[in-house]
Amino acid sequence: MRYHRQIIIPEIGKRGQDKLLGSKVLIVGAGGLGSIVAFYLASSGIGYIGIIDPDIVELSNLHRQILHNEEHIGMPKAISAFINLRKLNSDIKVLPYPDEISKKNVSQYFTHYDLVVACPDNFKTRVLLNEASFKFLKPLVIGAISEFEGQVFDIIPPKGPCYNCLFDEAQDDDIAKGILAPVAGVIGSIMAIETIKILLNLGDLLHGKMLLYDALKEKFREVKFLRNTSCKICK
Ligand SMILES: [Zn+2]
């Protein structure tokens, strides 16, 4: 009953729903993008969701990080996410990790999951996740948002291109930028869609191309990108 409206889609069906219920997805970052990704993956019936974030919920997070609420201010975001996802769907397993993903623990997380969704707020973590994606051969969905804009693309190892092909120099994105809250909703939703498509092998993926969204112009644009022949991460 819960997934009826999803099961009646011919491309998904009971078999697709069972596949989702048997899938393990790790969400890195329980912020603006992670909130949307986590809610939709939980409601869609991804059977096993890990959510990792080292931060605690602050008042200034709530305008875009809708996975949290006022009652959870001061609580680790991973725990807040666990509580609210359980309220939405108690049939699935949610594993909270109030931890920072790092070189030391990345293998332990990647080996346990089928796919990773990258929703961190910094360049360093995206680089780490990209490398791990190729090392452990796990698909990675990457998204980023800033002010009125957002971008999404998929990384499907062992075939490039990868994040390193695009951004081989450190990006200056560690400074907190403004974000129009619903832009996180648009980009996070597309990330959840890509995740489900990869798990079910459906449709065309954002592999080798990036989807760019401009909220002011209310336009989407697709930019193709090739593998950087000198990239040491992908093939
Ligand atoms: Zn590459």
Short mmCIF file of C-alpha atoms and ligand atoms in Angstrom, two decimals:
data_model
loop_
_atom_site.label_atom_id
_atom_site.label_comp_id
_atom_site.label_asym_id
_atom_site.label_seq_id
_atom_site.Cartn_x
_atom_site.Cartn_y
_atom_site.Cartn_z
CA MET A 1 0.00 0.00 0.00
CA ARG A 2 2.73 2.45 0.95
CA TYR A 3 4.48 2.21 -2.42
CA HIS A 4 1.40 1.55 -4.56
CA ARG A 5 1.64 4.72 -6.66
CA GLN A 6 5.27 3.91 -7.40
CA ILE A 7 4.68 0.21 -8.11
CA ILE A 8 1.99 0.97 -10.73
CA ILE A 9 4.63 2.73 -12.85
CA PRO A 10 5.39 0.03 -15.46
CA GLU A 11 9.14 0.75 -15.47
CA ILE A 12 9.28 0.16 -11.69
CA GLY A 13 6.67 -2.44 -10.76
CA LYS A 14 6.91 -4.87 -7.84
CA ARG A 15 10.32 -6.02 -9.01
CA GLY A 16 11.73 -2.47 -9.03
CA GLN A 17 10.24 -1.73 -5.63
CA ASP A 18 11.79 -4.90 -4.20
CA LYS A 19 15.12 -3.81 -5.66
CA LEU A 20 14.81 -0.42 -3.92
CA LEU A 21 13.88 -2.09 -0.63
CA GLY A 22 16.99 -4.24 -0.97
CA SER A 23 19.27 -1.27 -1.78
CA LYS A 24 21.75 0.37 0.55
CA VAL A 25 22.44 4.08 0.04
CA LEU A 26 24.80 6.31 2.02
CA ILE A 27 24.01 10.02 2.19
CA VAL A 28 27.04 12.15 3.06
CA GLY A 29 25.81 15.37 4.66
CA ALA A 30 22.47 16.00 6.35
CA GLY A 31 22.25 19.64 5.27
CA GLY A 32 20.15 21.38 2.63
CA LEU A 33 20.62 18.79 -0.14
CA GLY A 34 20.91 15.82 2.22
CA SER A 35 17.55 16.74 3.78
CA ILE A 36 15.70 16.45 0.49
CA VAL A 37 17.61 13.38 -0.70
CA ALA A 38 17.02 11.61 2.64
CA PHE A 39 13.27 12.35 2.77
CA TYR A 40 12.65 11.19 -0.81
CA LEU A 41 14.83 8.09 -0.60
CA ALA A 42 13.15 7.12 2.68
CA SER A 43 9.63 7.73 1.36
CA SER A 44 10.45 5.88 -1.90
CA GLY A 45 11.46 2.82 0.09
CA ILE A 46 15.22 2.59 -0.17
CA GLY A 47 15.51 -0.20 2.39
CA TYR A 48 18.75 0.76 4.05
CA ILE A 49 19.86 4.39 4.37
CA GLY A 50 23.02 5.54 6.10
CA ILE A 51 23.36 9.22 6.90
CA ILE A 52 26.66 10.70 8.01
CA ASP A 53 27.22 14.24 9.28
CA PRO A 54 29.50 15.48 12.09
CA ASP A 55 27.58 18.71 12.79
CA ILE A 56 24.81 19.65 15.19
CA VAL A 57 21.51 21.30 14.27
CA GLU A 58 21.57 25.10 14.53
CA LEU A 59 18.77 27.63 14.13
CA SER A 60 20.41 29.08 11.01
CA ASN A 61 20.21 25.64 9.33
CA LEU A 62 16.44 25.33 9.46
CA HIS A 63 15.50 27.57 6.52
CA ARG A 64 16.85 25.00 4.06
CA GLN A 65 17.66 21.86 6.07
CA ILE A 66 14.08 20.69 6.38
CA LEU A 67 15.03 17.28 7.74
CA HIS A 68 15.54 19.02 11.10
CA ASN A 69 13.28 21.16 13.28
CA GLU A 70 13.31 23.54 16.25
CA GLU A 71 13.03 20.71 18.77
CA HIS A 72 16.27 19.23 17.42
CA ILE A 73 18.48 22.33 17.80
CA GLY A 74 21.68 21.22 19.55
CA MET A 75 21.24 17.58 18.48
CA PRO A 76 23.68 15.86 16.08
CA LYS A 77 22.23 16.20 12.56
CA ALA A 78 22.62 12.46 11.93
CA ILE A 79 20.48 11.65 14.99
CA SER A 80 17.91 14.33 14.11
CA ALA A 81 17.74 12.82 10.60
CA PHE A 82 17.28 9.33 12.04
CA ILE A 83 14.37 10.43 14.27
CA ASN A 84 12.52 12.27 11.49
CA LEU A 85 13.10 9.62 8.81
CA ARG A 86 11.80 6.95 11.19
CA LYS A 87 8.63 9.02 11.68
CA LEU A 88 8.17 9.11 7.90
CA ASN A 89 8.93 5.45 7.21
CA SER A 90 9.47 2.90 9.98
CA ASP A 91 9.64 -0.01 7.49
CA ILE A 92 13.14 0.87 6.35
CA LYS A 93 16.42 0.79 8.24
CA VAL A 94 18.11 4.14 8.86
CA LEU A 95 21.64 4.21 10.24
CA PRO A 96 22.84 7.54 11.70
CA TYR A 97 26.56 8.27 11.84
CA PRO A 98 27.39 11.47 13.80
CA ASP A 99 30.84 11.32 12.27
CA GLU A 100 33.00 13.02 9.65
CA ILE A 101 33.86 10.96 6.57
CA SER A 102 37.64 10.91 6.21
CA LYS A 103 40.49 8.99 4.59
CA LYS A 104 40.57 6.78 7.69
CA ASN A 105 36.96 5.61 7.66
CA VAL A 106 35.90 6.02 4.00
CA SER A 107 36.53 2.35 3.13
CA GLN A 108 34.36 1.16 6.00
CA TYR A 109 31.44 3.29 4.74
CA PHE A 110 31.84 2.59 1.02
CA THR A 111 32.08 -1.17 1.39
CA HIS A 112 28.72 -1.28 3.21
CA TYR A 113 26.69 0.62 0.62
CA ASP A 114 25.63 0.16 -3.03
CA LEU A 115 25.64 3.86 -3.90
CA VAL A 116 26.71 7.12 -2.26
CA VAL A 117 24.99 10.50 -2.52
CA ALA A 118 27.40 13.39 -2.01
CA CYS A 119 25.76 16.32 -0.20
CA PRO A 120 28.72 17.79 1.70
CA ASP A 121 29.37 21.50 2.01
CA ASN A 122 33.03 21.38 1.00
CA PHE A 123 35.37 20.58 -1.87
CA LYS A 124 37.69 18.34 0.16
CA THR A 125 34.93 15.83 0.93
CA ARG A 126 33.75 15.74 -2.71
CA VAL A 127 37.32 14.91 -3.79
CA LEU A 128 37.52 12.16 -1.17
CA LEU A 129 34.16 10.67 -2.22
CA ASN A 130 35.11 10.80 -5.91
CA GLU A 131 38.33 8.86 -5.26
CA ALA A 132 36.50 6.33 -3.09
CA SER A 133 33.83 5.89 -5.77
CA PHE A 134 36.50 4.58 -8.17
CA LYS A 135 38.43 2.64 -5.54
CA PHE A 136 35.34 0.74 -4.36
CA LEU A 137 33.43 0.89 -7.69
CA LYS A 138 30.32 2.47 -6.18
CA PRO A 139 28.25 5.02 -8.14
CA LEU A 140 28.22 8.54 -6.73
CA VAL A 141 25.60 11.24 -7.24
CA ILE A 142 27.02 14.74 -6.69
CA GLY A 143 25.13 17.98 -6.22
CA ALA A 144 25.95 21.51 -5.15
CA ILE A 145 23.98 24.72 -4.57
CA SER A 146 24.81 28.38 -4.16
CA GLU A 147 22.44 31.36 -3.98
CA PHE A 148 20.07 30.90 -6.97
CA GLU A 149 22.01 28.14 -8.73
CA GLY A 150 22.61 24.45 -8.48
CA GLN A 151 24.27 21.58 -10.31
CA VAL A 152 23.98 17.79 -10.40
CA PHE A 153 25.92 14.99 -12.08
CA ASP A 154 26.52 11.27 -11.69
CA ILE A 155 29.78 9.40 -11.41
CA ILE A 156 29.61 5.81 -12.62
CA PRO A 157 32.90 3.97 -12.09
CA PRO A 158 35.01 2.54 -13.60
CA LYS A 159 34.11 4.73 -16.56
CA GLY A 160 34.96 8.44 -16.43
CA PRO A 161 34.61 11.33 -16.51
CA CYS A 162 34.79 12.03 -12.80
CA TYR A 163 34.76 14.95 -10.39
CA ASN A 164 38.54 15.24 -10.66
CA CYS A 165 38.30 15.65 -14.47
CA LEU A 166 36.17 18.74 -13.91
CA PHE A 167 37.72 20.24 -10.81
CA ASP A 168 41.39 19.32 -10.59
CA GLU A 169 42.17 22.49 -8.66
CA ALA A 170 40.84 23.24 -5.20
CA GLN A 171 37.55 25.10 -5.31
CA ASP A 172 36.95 27.96 -2.99
CA ASP A 173 33.62 26.69 -1.70
CA ASP A 174 34.32 26.38 2.00
CA ILE A 175 33.09 29.93 2.65
CA ALA A 176 29.41 29.84 3.62
CA LYS A 177 27.37 31.19 0.71
CA GLY A 178 23.78 32.31 0.65
CA ILE A 179 21.16 29.85 -0.57
CA LEU A 180 17.57 30.36 -1.60
CA ALA A 181 16.02 27.45 0.33
CA PRO A 182 13.85 25.92 -2.44
CA VAL A 183 16.90 25.67 -4.73
CA ALA A 184 18.04 22.90 -2.35
CA GLY A 185 14.65 21.28 -2.95
CA VAL A 186 15.06 21.32 -6.74
CA ILE A 187 18.63 20.00 -6.77
CA GLY A 188 18.07 17.51 -3.91
CA SER A 189 15.01 16.11 -5.71
CA ILE A 190 17.01 15.59 -8.92
CA MET A 191 19.73 13.84 -6.90
CA ALA A 192 17.12 11.48 -5.41
CA ILE A 193 15.73 10.82 -8.91
CA GLU A 194 19.21 10.02 -10.27
CA THR A 195 19.83 7.69 -7.31
CA ILE A 196 16.65 5.71 -8.02
CA LYS A 197 17.42 5.59 -11.77
CA ILE A 198 20.93 4.25 -11.15
CA LEU A 199 19.63 1.61 -8.71
CA LEU A 200 16.93 0.50 -11.17
CA ASN A 201 18.99 0.99 -14.33
CA LEU A 202 16.39 3.37 -15.75
CA GLY A 203 16.55 6.11 -18.38
CA ASP A 204 19.43 8.43 -19.23
CA LEU A 205 21.82 9.37 -16.47
CA LEU A 206 23.73 12.59 -15.85
CA HIS A 207 26.95 10.75 -16.63
CA GLY A 208 29.47 12.79 -18.62
CA LYS A 209 27.14 15.74 -18.41
CA MET A 210 26.16 18.19 -15.74
CA LEU A 211 22.71 19.61 -15.20
CA LEU A 212 22.83 23.28 -14.25
CA TYR A 213 19.87 25.11 -12.75
CA ASP A 214 19.42 28.87 -12.65
CA ALA A 215 16.46 29.85 -10.48
CA LEU A 216 16.51 33.53 -11.52
CA LYS A 217 16.20 32.69 -15.21
CA GLU A 218 14.12 29.61 -14.29
CA LYS A 219 16.18 27.58 -16.72
CA PHE A 220 17.93 24.22 -16.82
CA ARG A 221 21.00 23.74 -18.97
CA GLU A 222 22.94 20.57 -19.70
CA VAL A 223 26.69 20.78 -20.18
CA LYS A 224 28.58 17.80 -21.57
CA PHE A 225 32.06 17.18 -20.27
CA LEU A 226 34.71 14.73 -21.36
CA ARG A 227 37.20 12.73 -19.42
CA ASN A 228 40.41 14.61 -18.75
CA THR A 229 43.02 12.38 -20.41
CA SER A 230 45.52 13.14 -17.66
CA CYS A 231 43.06 12.27 -14.85
CA LYS A 232 44.59 9.74 -12.48
CA ILE A 233 41.30 8.73 -10.86
CA CYS A 234 39.06 7.50 -13.69
CA LYS A 235 39.65 5.47 -16.86
ZN ZN B 1 38.54 11.64 -13.93
#
